[in-house]
Tab-separated table of C-alpha atoms in Angstrom:
chain	number	residue	atom	x	y	z
A	27	MET	CA	0.062	-0.050	0.010
A	28	GLN	CA	1.508	3.526	-1.029
A	29	GLU	CA	0.580	6.299	0.813
A	30	GLN	CA	-0.931	7.945	-2.456
A	31	THR	CA	-3.174	4.904	-2.983
A	32	VAL	CA	-4.809	5.675	0.677
A	33	LYS	CA	-5.661	9.400	-0.096
A	34	GLY	CA	-9.100	10.013	-0.981
A	35	LYS	CA	-10.082	5.901	0.254
A	36	ARG	CA	-12.825	5.224	2.540
A	37	VAL	CA	-11.601	3.693	5.735
A	38	THR	CA	-13.482	2.206	8.512
A	39	VAL	CA	-11.501	1.944	11.650
A	40	LEU	CA	-13.109	-0.394	14.226
A	41	GLY	CA	-12.124	0.471	18.015
A	42	ALA	CA	-11.530	3.533	19.356
A	43	ALA	CA	-9.200	2.847	22.031
A	44	ARG	CA	-5.432	3.574	21.686
A	45	SER	CA	-4.312	1.751	18.553
A	46	GLY	CA	-7.582	2.775	16.741
A	47	LEU	CA	-7.004	6.395	17.473
A	48	ALA	CA	-3.354	6.286	16.481
A	49	VAL	CA	-4.266	4.731	12.888
A	50	THR	CA	-7.143	7.079	12.435
A	51	LYS	CA	-4.843	10.035	12.958
A	52	PHE	CA	-2.267	8.668	10.718
A	53	LEU	CA	-4.894	7.867	7.988
A	54	VAL	CA	-6.212	11.179	8.179
A	55	ARG	CA	-2.855	12.895	7.668
A	56	ALA	CA	-2.327	10.607	4.621
A	57	GLY	CA	-5.656	11.933	3.147
A	58	ALA	CA	-8.115	9.204	3.709
A	59	ARG	CA	-11.893	9.770	4.485
A	60	VAL	CA	-12.165	7.909	7.613
A	61	MET	CA	-15.105	6.507	9.782
A	62	LEU	CA	-14.235	5.709	13.480
A	63	SER	CA	-16.569	2.958	14.795
A	64	ASP	CA	-16.808	1.515	18.208
A	65	SER	CA	-19.124	-0.850	19.833
A	66	GLY	CA	-19.386	1.073	23.014
A	67	PRO	CA	-19.103	4.808	24.162
A	68	ILE	CA	-16.309	6.943	22.933
A	69	ASP	CA	-14.265	9.585	24.983
A	70	PRO	CA	-15.822	12.679	24.292
A	71	ALA	CA	-12.259	14.415	23.690
A	72	ILE	CA	-11.556	11.727	20.874
A	73	VAL	CA	-15.149	12.757	19.319
A	74	THR	CA	-14.181	16.465	19.185
A	75	TRP	CA	-10.944	15.522	17.741
A	76	CYS	CA	-12.627	13.520	15.024
A	77	GLU	CA	-15.222	16.189	14.295
A	78	LYS	CA	-12.645	18.767	13.849
A	79	HIS	CA	-10.609	16.720	11.287
A	80	GLY	CA	-13.419	15.381	9.179
A	81	VAL	CA	-13.754	11.953	10.845
A	82	ILE	CA	-17.247	10.379	11.027
A	83	VAL	CA	-17.858	8.862	14.579
A	84	GLU	CA	-19.985	5.863	15.457
A	85	ALA	CA	-20.434	4.950	19.099
A	86	ASN	CA	-22.314	2.359	20.857
A	87	GLY	CA	-22.532	-0.160	17.843
A	88	HIS	CA	-21.670	-0.879	14.516
A	89	THR	CA	-24.174	-0.188	11.900
A	90	LYS	CA	-24.228	-0.884	7.950
A	91	ALA	CA	-22.181	2.391	7.471
A	92	THR	CA	-18.857	0.407	8.727
A	93	LEU	CA	-19.030	-1.550	5.285
A	94	SER	CA	-19.189	1.574	3.070
A	95	ALA	CA	-15.539	1.446	2.805
A	96	ASP	CA	-12.350	0.464	0.686
A	97	PHE	CA	-11.050	-1.184	3.634
A	98	LEU	CA	-11.487	-1.855	7.355
A	99	VAL	CA	-8.804	-1.361	10.053
A	100	VAL	CA	-9.319	-3.256	13.284
A	101	SER	CA	-8.075	-2.661	16.764
A	102	PRO	CA	-6.366	-5.381	18.843
A	103	GLY	CA	-9.178	-5.336	21.027
A	104	VAL	CA	-11.877	-6.150	18.134
A	105	PRO	CA	-12.000	-10.042	17.436
A	106	SER	CA	-12.068	-11.526	14.233
A	107	THR	CA	-15.407	-12.928	15.259
A	108	ALA	CA	-16.956	-9.320	15.493
A	109	PRO	CA	-20.097	-9.337	13.075
A	110	PRO	CA	-18.584	-6.085	10.885
A	111	VAL	CA	-15.177	-8.104	10.438
A	112	GLN	CA	-17.045	-11.349	9.793
A	113	GLU	CA	-19.532	-9.218	7.201
A	114	ALA	CA	-16.711	-7.332	5.670
A	115	LEU	CA	-14.877	-10.553	4.916
A	116	THR	CA	-17.818	-12.063	3.475
A	117	LEU	CA	-18.179	-9.159	1.114
A	118	GLY	CA	-14.435	-9.229	-0.074
A	119	LEU	CA	-13.555	-6.144	1.865
A	120	PRO	CA	-9.768	-6.306	2.948
A	121	VAL	CA	-9.474	-6.102	6.699
A	122	TYR	CA	-6.018	-5.041	8.112
A	123	SER	CA	-4.687	-4.706	11.554
A	124	GLU	CA	-3.169	-1.293	12.652
A	125	LEU	CA	0.248	-2.930	12.789
A	126	GLU	CA	-0.192	-3.825	8.887
A	127	ILE	CA	-1.197	-0.459	8.000
A	128	ALA	CA	1.492	1.553	10.056
A	129	SER	CA	4.388	-1.098	9.214
A	130	ARG	CA	4.035	-0.294	5.440
A	131	TYR	CA	5.078	3.237	6.306
A	132	ALA	CA	7.527	2.510	8.733
A	133	LYS	CA	11.264	3.476	8.014
A	134	GLY	CA	14.328	1.858	9.349
A	135	GLN	CA	14.948	-1.648	10.476
A	136	ILE	CA	12.021	-3.584	12.288
A	137	ILE	CA	12.857	-6.222	14.950
A	138	ALA	CA	9.609	-7.640	16.346
A	139	VAL	CA	8.973	-9.892	19.258
A	140	THR	CA	6.268	-12.327	19.878
A	141	GLY	CA	5.541	-15.186	22.199
A	142	THR	CA	2.965	-15.767	25.021
A	143	ASN	CA	5.105	-14.547	27.846
A	144	GLY	CA	8.192	-12.391	28.054
A	145	LYS	CA	7.201	-10.089	25.116
A	146	THR	CA	7.473	-6.769	26.930
A	147	THR	CA	10.700	-7.689	28.985
A	148	THR	CA	12.491	-8.844	25.860
A	149	THR	CA	11.297	-6.093	23.700
A	150	SER	CA	12.386	-3.340	26.111
A	151	LEU	CA	15.788	-5.213	26.748
A	152	ILE	CA	16.323	-4.869	23.018
A	153	GLY	CA	15.209	-1.375	22.941
A	154	HIS	CA	17.638	-0.601	25.965
A	155	MET	CA	20.516	-2.311	24.138
A	156	MET	CA	20.210	-0.129	20.917
A	157	LYS	CA	20.163	3.121	23.228
A	158	THR	CA	23.341	1.781	24.863
A	159	ALA	CA	24.648	1.664	21.409
A	160	ASP	CA	23.505	5.102	20.563
A	161	ARG	CA	21.084	3.837	17.873
A	162	HIS	CA	18.155	5.885	16.909
A	163	VAL	CA	15.317	3.770	18.357
A	164	VAL	CA	11.707	3.367	18.421
A	165	VAL	CA	10.057	0.993	20.802
A	166	ALA	CA	6.391	0.533	20.171
A	167	GLY	CA	3.658	-2.035	19.637
A	168	ASN	CA	1.752	-4.053	22.061
A	169	ILE	CA	4.197	-2.536	24.909
A	170	GLY	CA	1.671	0.508	24.904
A	171	SER	CA	2.524	2.895	22.283
A	172	PRO	CA	1.154	2.167	18.790
A	173	LEU	CA	3.368	1.897	15.910
A	174	SER	CA	1.079	4.523	14.106
A	175	ASP	CA	1.985	7.202	16.614
A	176	HIS	CA	5.609	7.066	15.805
A	177	LEU	CA	5.995	7.269	11.731
A	178	LYS	CA	6.815	10.696	11.561
A	179	GLU	CA	9.829	10.271	14.277
A	180	MET	CA	11.523	7.345	12.091
A	181	ARG	CA	14.494	7.848	9.943
A	182	ARG	CA	16.103	5.403	7.450
A	183	ASP	CA	18.631	4.396	10.296
A	184	THR	CA	15.940	4.016	13.021
A	185	VAL	CA	15.478	0.501	14.852
A	186	VAL	CA	12.108	-0.119	15.531
A	187	VAL	CA	11.529	-2.581	18.181
A	188	LEU	CA	7.939	-4.214	18.255
A	189	GLU	CA	6.122	-6.049	20.479
A	190	VAL	CA	3.702	-7.915	18.776
A	191	SER	CA	0.492	-9.738	19.927
A	192	SER	CA	-1.401	-12.601	18.080
A	193	PHE	CA	-4.066	-10.204	17.639
A	194	GLN	CA	-2.081	-7.628	15.915
A	195	LEU	CA	-0.749	-10.628	13.502
A	196	ASP	CA	-4.213	-11.671	12.815
A	197	HIS	CA	-5.014	-9.168	9.999
A	198	ALA	CA	-1.412	-8.619	8.971
A	199	GLU	CA	-0.689	-9.894	5.402
A	200	THR	CA	2.654	-8.141	4.515
A	201	PHE	CA	4.185	-7.285	7.732
A	202	CYS	CA	7.962	-8.147	7.521
A	203	PRO	CA	10.500	-7.521	10.222
A	204	LYS	CA	14.038	-7.790	9.447
A	205	VAL	CA	14.369	-9.731	12.791
A	206	SER	CA	11.634	-11.686	14.090
A	207	VAL	CA	11.866	-13.155	18.008
A	208	VAL	CA	9.551	-16.076	19.059
A	209	LEU	CA	9.789	-16.690	22.715
A	210	ASN	CA	7.473	-19.306	23.332
A	211	ILE	CA	4.033	-20.408	22.595
A	212	THR	CA	1.707	-21.714	25.683
A	213	PRO	CA	-2.141	-21.826	25.921
A	214	ASP	CA	-3.324	-17.753	26.404
A	215	HIS	CA	-6.410	-16.092	24.978
A	216	LEU	CA	-8.153	-19.177	23.557
A	217	ASP	CA	-11.483	-17.416	24.145
A	218	ARG	CA	-10.589	-15.338	21.087
A	219	TYR	CA	-9.692	-18.282	19.067
A	220	GLY	CA	-12.604	-20.775	19.675
A	221	GLY	CA	-10.729	-22.453	22.220
A	222	SER	CA	-8.194	-23.822	19.625
A	223	PHE	CA	-4.568	-23.506	20.737
A	224	GLU	CA	-3.581	-24.600	16.900
A	225	ARG	CA	-5.301	-21.381	15.655
A	226	TYR	CA	-3.401	-19.087	18.602
A	227	ALA	CA	-0.240	-20.720	17.507
A	228	GLU	CA	-0.828	-20.034	13.851
A	229	SER	CA	-1.464	-16.317	14.417
A	230	LYS	CA	1.597	-16.099	16.647
A	231	LEU	CA	3.634	-17.981	13.869
A	232	ARG	CA	2.605	-15.298	11.231
A	233	ILE	CA	5.451	-13.006	12.351
A	234	TYR	CA	8.096	-14.403	10.098
A	235	GLU	CA	5.726	-15.993	7.444
A	236	ASN	CA	6.977	-12.970	4.846
A	237	GLN	CA	10.566	-13.092	5.799
A	238	SER	CA	12.982	-13.820	3.069
A	239	THR	CA	16.788	-13.811	2.054
A	240	GLY	CA	19.051	-11.858	4.743
A	241	ASP	CA	16.504	-11.721	7.195
A	242	VAL	CA	16.638	-13.602	11.001
A	243	VAL	CA	14.281	-15.472	13.068
A	244	VAL	CA	15.445	-16.005	16.617
A	245	TYR	CA	13.575	-18.762	18.192
A	246	ASN	CA	13.299	-20.791	21.384
A	247	TYR	CA	14.937	-24.185	20.945
A	248	ASP	CA	13.501	-25.256	24.001
A	249	ASP	CA	9.996	-24.798	22.946
A	250	THR	CA	8.954	-28.103	20.746
A	251	LEU	CA	6.202	-26.361	18.959
A	252	VAL	CA	8.202	-23.452	18.275
A	253	ARG	CA	11.401	-25.426	17.276
A	254	GLU	CA	9.748	-27.682	14.886
A	255	ARG	CA	7.574	-24.867	13.151
A	256	VAL	CA	10.750	-22.204	12.856
A	257	GLU	CA	13.233	-25.006	11.888
A	258	HIS	CA	10.953	-26.404	9.088
A	259	PHE	CA	10.348	-22.745	7.817
A	260	VAL	CA	13.991	-22.001	7.798
A	261	THR	CA	14.600	-25.289	5.744
A	262	VAL	CA	12.221	-24.135	3.095
A	263	SER	CA	13.212	-20.507	2.913
A	264	ASP	CA	16.477	-18.195	2.873
A	265	VAL	CA	15.875	-17.295	6.210
A	266	ARG	CA	18.625	-17.530	8.781
A	267	GLY	CA	17.508	-18.860	12.142
A	268	LEU	CA	19.142	-18.333	15.524
A	269	PRO	CA	18.071	-20.551	18.366
A	270	PHE	CA	18.350	-19.809	21.939
A	271	SER	CA	18.435	-22.414	24.663
A	272	ARG	CA	18.500	-22.641	28.660
A	273	GLN	CA	19.133	-26.491	28.513
A	274	VAL	CA	21.767	-27.422	25.867
A	275	HIS	CA	24.604	-25.629	24.478
A	276	LEU	CA	24.154	-24.336	20.747
A	277	SER	CA	27.339	-23.760	18.555
A	278	ASN	CA	25.115	-21.752	16.295
A	279	GLY	CA	23.009	-19.922	18.517
A	280	ALA	CA	22.686	-18.655	22.183
A	281	SER	CA	22.669	-20.770	25.614
A	282	ALA	CA	22.880	-20.548	28.888
A	283	VAL	CA	24.462	-23.768	30.723
A	284	GLU	CA	26.500	-24.019	33.673
A	285	GLY	CA	25.757	-20.639	34.691
A	286	LEU	CA	27.058	-19.120	31.515
A	287	ILE	CA	25.441	-16.963	28.722
A	288	ARG	CA	27.022	-17.965	25.543
A	289	LEU	CA	26.772	-16.526	21.909
A	290	GLN	CA	27.938	-19.051	19.845
A	291	GLU	CA	31.327	-20.279	21.385
A	292	ARG	CA	31.850	-16.943	23.072
A	293	THR	CA	30.875	-16.378	26.744
A	294	LEU	CA	29.289	-13.161	27.227
A	295	LEU	CA	28.977	-13.182	31.039
A	296	ARG	CA	27.301	-15.441	33.992
A	297	THR	CA	23.707	-15.536	34.561
A	298	ASP	CA	24.046	-13.954	37.981
A	299	GLU	CA	25.378	-10.874	36.328
A	300	LEU	CA	22.011	-10.313	34.513
A	301	GLY	CA	20.057	-7.366	35.824
A	302	ILE	CA	16.816	-8.923	35.937
A	303	PRO	CA	15.961	-11.877	37.981
A	304	GLY	CA	14.421	-15.140	37.471
A	305	PRO	CA	15.211	-18.137	35.283
A	306	HIS	CA	12.512	-17.042	32.723
A	307	ASN	CA	14.625	-13.705	32.102
A	308	VAL	CA	17.639	-15.833	31.121
A	309	GLY	CA	15.612	-17.015	28.195
A	310	ASN	CA	14.473	-13.370	27.412
A	311	SER	CA	18.090	-12.181	27.614
A	312	LEU	CA	19.381	-14.954	25.438
A	313	ALA	CA	16.671	-13.889	22.824
A	314	ALA	CA	17.536	-10.082	23.046
A	315	ALA	CA	21.177	-10.716	22.687
A	316	LEU	CA	20.715	-12.672	19.560
A	317	ALA	CA	18.450	-9.898	18.005
A	318	GLY	CA	20.922	-7.308	19.294
A	319	GLN	CA	23.717	-9.269	17.303
A	320	ALA	CA	21.569	-9.747	14.160
A	321	ALA	CA	21.296	-5.986	14.405
A	322	GLY	CA	25.246	-5.644	14.583
A	323	LEU	CA	25.605	-4.783	18.160
A	324	SER	CA	29.049	-5.444	19.828
A	325	ASP	CA	29.611	-8.112	22.471
A	326	GLU	CA	30.726	-5.014	24.644
A	327	VAL	CA	27.360	-3.265	24.199
A	328	LEU	CA	25.329	-6.608	24.722
A	329	ARG	CA	27.460	-7.215	27.837
A	330	GLU	CA	26.668	-3.818	29.472
A	331	SER	CA	23.224	-3.834	28.460
A	332	LEU	CA	22.380	-7.290	29.903
A	333	ARG	CA	24.153	-6.190	33.442
A	334	GLY	CA	22.206	-2.988	33.444
A	335	PHE	CA	18.515	-3.639	32.370
A	336	THR	CA	16.665	-3.894	35.690
A	337	GLY	CA	13.182	-4.794	34.056
A	338	VAL	CA	9.703	-2.938	33.331
A	339	ASP	CA	6.655	-1.877	34.988
A	340	HIS	CA	4.036	-4.275	36.008
A	341	ARG	CA	6.322	-7.604	35.644
A	342	LEU	CA	7.989	-8.373	38.756
A	343	GLU	CA	8.347	-5.039	39.506
A	344	ILE	CA	9.212	-4.485	43.294
A	345	VAL	CA	6.823	-1.723	44.853
A	346	ARG	CA	8.632	-1.290	48.052
A	347	ARG	CA	9.236	-2.999	51.438
A	348	VAL	CA	6.910	-2.556	54.379
A	349	GLU	CA	7.719	-3.782	57.703
A	350	GLY	CA	9.877	-6.534	56.223
A	351	VAL	CA	7.323	-7.536	53.592
A	352	THR	CA	8.120	-7.272	50.157
A	353	TYR	CA	5.218	-6.067	47.616
A	354	VAL	CA	5.791	-7.310	44.074
A	355	ASN	CA	3.361	-5.800	41.262
A	356	ASP	CA	3.332	-8.758	38.290
A	357	SER	CA	-0.016	-7.210	36.845
A	358	LYS	CA	1.192	-8.112	33.538
A	359	ALA	CA	0.833	-11.725	34.315
A	360	THR	CA	-2.110	-12.284	32.424
A	361	ASN	CA	-2.022	-16.276	31.999
A	362	VAL	CA	-1.025	-18.860	33.996
A	363	ASN	CA	2.353	-19.622	32.487
A	364	ALA	CA	3.097	-16.035	33.523
A	365	LEU	CA	2.119	-16.665	36.983
A	366	TRP	CA	4.185	-20.036	36.962
A	367	TYR	CA	7.266	-18.110	36.232
A	368	ALA	CA	6.682	-15.429	39.047
A	369	LEU	CA	6.323	-18.197	41.403
A	370	HIS	CA	9.425	-19.668	40.551
A	371	SER	CA	11.160	-16.434	41.041
A	372	PHE	CA	10.783	-16.154	44.834
A	373	ASN	CA	12.000	-18.387	47.734
A	374	ALA	CA	10.316	-16.569	50.730
A	375	PRO	CA	6.782	-17.554	51.216
A	376	ILE	CA	4.252	-15.994	49.025
A	377	ILE	CA	0.752	-14.389	49.441
A	378	LEU	CA	-0.683	-14.680	46.194
A	379	LEU	CA	-3.282	-12.307	44.619
A	380	VAL	CA	-4.700	-13.865	41.931
A	381	GLY	CA	-7.874	-13.323	39.613
A	382	GLY	CA	-9.629	-11.019	37.085
A	383	ARG	CA	-11.505	-12.304	33.743
A	384	ASP	CA	-10.630	-15.686	33.387
A	385	LYS	CA	-9.236	-16.565	29.491
A	386	GLY	CA	-10.100	-20.418	29.611
A	387	ASN	CA	-7.098	-20.924	31.807
A	388	ASN	CA	-5.830	-24.482	32.731
A	389	TYR	CA	-4.626	-24.114	36.146
A	390	GLU	CA	-3.456	-27.679	36.703
A	391	ILE	CA	0.559	-26.729	36.348
A	392	LEU	CA	0.160	-24.302	39.180
A	393	LYS	CA	-1.286	-26.735	41.858
A	394	PRO	CA	2.248	-28.193	43.091
A	395	LEU	CA	3.595	-24.719	43.146
A	396	ILE	CA	0.921	-23.235	45.312
A	397	SER	CA	0.905	-26.067	47.625
A	398	SER	CA	4.596	-25.656	48.317
A	399	LYS	CA	5.196	-21.876	47.871
A	400	VAL	CA	1.764	-20.169	48.635
A	401	PRO	CA	0.657	-20.462	52.259
A	402	ILE	CA	-2.041	-17.936	51.773
A	403	LEU	CA	-4.209	-17.331	48.419
A	404	ILE	CA	-6.605	-14.358	47.851
A	405	ALA	CA	-8.640	-14.631	44.833
A	406	PHE	CA	-10.411	-11.386	43.512
A	407	GLY	CA	-12.898	-10.280	40.837
A	408	GLU	CA	-14.610	-12.004	38.254
A	409	SER	CA	-12.699	-15.167	38.318
A	410	ALA	CA	-12.709	-15.730	42.061
A	411	PRO	CA	-15.090	-18.546	42.418
A	412	THR	CA	-13.044	-20.362	39.747
A	413	VAL	CA	-9.722	-19.781	41.320
A	414	MET	CA	-11.111	-20.861	44.426
A	415	LYS	CA	-12.378	-24.120	43.168
A	416	GLU	CA	-9.095	-24.999	41.367
A	417	LEU	CA	-6.423	-23.547	43.443
A	418	GLY	CA	-8.097	-22.659	46.812
A	419	PRO	CA	-7.517	-26.411	48.249
A	420	CYS	CA	-3.868	-26.525	47.207
A	421	SER	CA	-3.201	-23.498	49.923
A	422	ASN	CA	-3.361	-23.722	53.487
A	423	ASN	CA	-5.389	-20.314	53.571
A	424	ALA	CA	-7.584	-19.381	50.583
A	425	MET	CA	-10.114	-16.667	50.434
A	426	ALA	CA	-12.163	-14.871	48.106
A	427	VAL	CA	-12.899	-11.096	48.206
A	428	ASN	CA	-14.491	-8.617	45.208
A	429	THR	CA	-11.859	-6.113	44.723
A	430	LEU	CA	-8.195	-5.532	44.182
A	431	ASP	CA	-8.279	-3.078	46.991
A	432	GLU	CA	-9.652	-5.610	49.404
A	433	ALA	CA	-7.314	-8.320	48.195
A	434	THR	CA	-4.367	-5.983	48.705
A	435	GLN	CA	-5.666	-4.880	52.414
A	436	ALA	CA	-6.336	-8.387	53.174
A	437	ALA	CA	-2.572	-9.406	52.016
A	438	ARG	CA	-1.196	-6.679	54.376
A	439	ASP	CA	-3.297	-8.038	57.540
A	440	CYS	CA	-1.904	-11.504	56.904
A	441	ALA	CA	1.529	-10.937	55.850
A	442	GLN	CA	4.642	-11.307	58.288
A	443	ALA	CA	8.252	-10.097	57.984
A	444	GLY	CA	10.124	-12.040	55.093
A	445	ASP	CA	7.115	-12.720	53.269
A	446	VAL	CA	5.994	-11.547	49.696
A	447	VAL	CA	2.821	-10.320	48.745
A	448	LEU	CA	2.695	-11.098	44.921
A	449	LEU	CA	0.190	-9.255	42.398
A	450	SER	CA	0.326	-12.165	39.579
A	451	PRO	CA	-3.277	-12.479	38.599
A	452	ALA	CA	-3.087	-14.871	35.606
A	453	CYS	CA	-6.313	-13.324	34.086
A	454	SER	CA	-7.120	-10.318	32.174
A	455	SER	CA	-7.827	-7.140	33.638
A	456	PHE	CA	-11.102	-6.180	31.848
A	457	ASP	CA	-13.458	-7.243	34.785
A	458	LEU	CA	-12.281	-4.319	36.969
A	459	PHE	CA	-9.798	-2.340	34.912
A	460	SER	CA	-9.033	-0.949	31.195
A	461	ASN	CA	-5.818	-2.752	31.068
A	462	TYR	CA	-3.164	-4.509	33.203
A	463	GLU	CA	-1.249	-1.214	33.438
A	464	GLU	CA	-4.154	0.370	35.374
A	465	ARG	CA	-4.535	-2.878	37.580
A	466	GLY	CA	-0.801	-2.414	38.229
A	467	MET	CA	-1.076	1.165	38.969
A	468	ARG	CA	-3.888	0.939	41.233
A	469	PHE	CA	-1.884	-1.920	43.174
A	470	LYS	CA	1.027	0.383	43.431
A	471	SER	CA	-0.935	3.044	44.779
A	472	ILE	CA	-2.493	1.037	47.637
A	473	VAL	CA	0.718	-0.172	48.755
A	474	GLU	CA	2.424	3.258	48.646
A	475	GLY	CA	-0.269	4.151	51.029
A	476	PHE	CA	0.566	1.781	53.640
């Protein structure tokens, strides 16, 4: 898609949240005639902006007018099963994601990161590496800032580091990063994929399907599904595969064996020198190091970055210590596997706050960990009854409350010096909050008030 072909085109953007508004503003600048449609209410400030710039606004439902367009752009929060999306596809109207539209206009080199867990940390770490190397870098995507918002600041020498979700890849036809990173694939968001893990995995793996000669895919050798799919792709294409492993030494990739981080045959540093804690972050660091290497960074820059990067907000973030109790904000843990990793990151007794909107979770893998590490479990939100049924019997003391405020106060009342109070919900935030960031900020605010 060339920018001149957008000019004068009729475009319907579905979803008026962050990504929808960002791509709407870009399309307006490009000369398109835009309708912004949302199934719910639209912020009055957005409506005012749209009216000022000639954008037709449709709130609280989608009418047939949404299909009077040359193509549709769907926000990540709009499922592919939504009626206007299905109707558009039936009519043969192109349906694109915000990522697809924005990436066609992005200058510079794109490094894209996907996976069920670790995306935000790995994306942020790669961005940190680029800044350490004094590269002109944009960090965007599912990490909180849509790519469309950054197009004006990009140059030919820009490194664009993107966190990419399955939802963004669902309607991405030509998206082609220079370096793609696949961290892992485990069940998540199955409610959006008709309960099908295979459909979810296929969406994730679209990240590399348009790559060709000279491109690189970094992948988790320890994840059987990822390894088999990527290595098959590499054998039938000219894309270079760079594997990473926490279990075996890889002479053609990165590994962490016997406490050493190695790139090919070179030792970078010890695992205990990494700036971010937890065994899962060893894998994230390996992936980031390979992506940085593929982008031309030196071992010295990689080493300095891996030592200096201390993590991201809402991911195993230590909020503060009060009366010997450590409060940890892991609001970004929106699935069972993320909680599993979090529980492995602490040796102290854990008072666990878990709950939100269930996404079809299977809690089985958590039960042994809850029994051994979590003497007190506090379930909250919409999924509290399910959590109590599945995990309550595994803890010595389990209770259910309605809100995060109540859960946090209950944790404080129960906690003793040496305990860790861990918010790691394993569920989405949409029952009580707009997003996981808002949930995490609320937790931090409560704790700061202690």
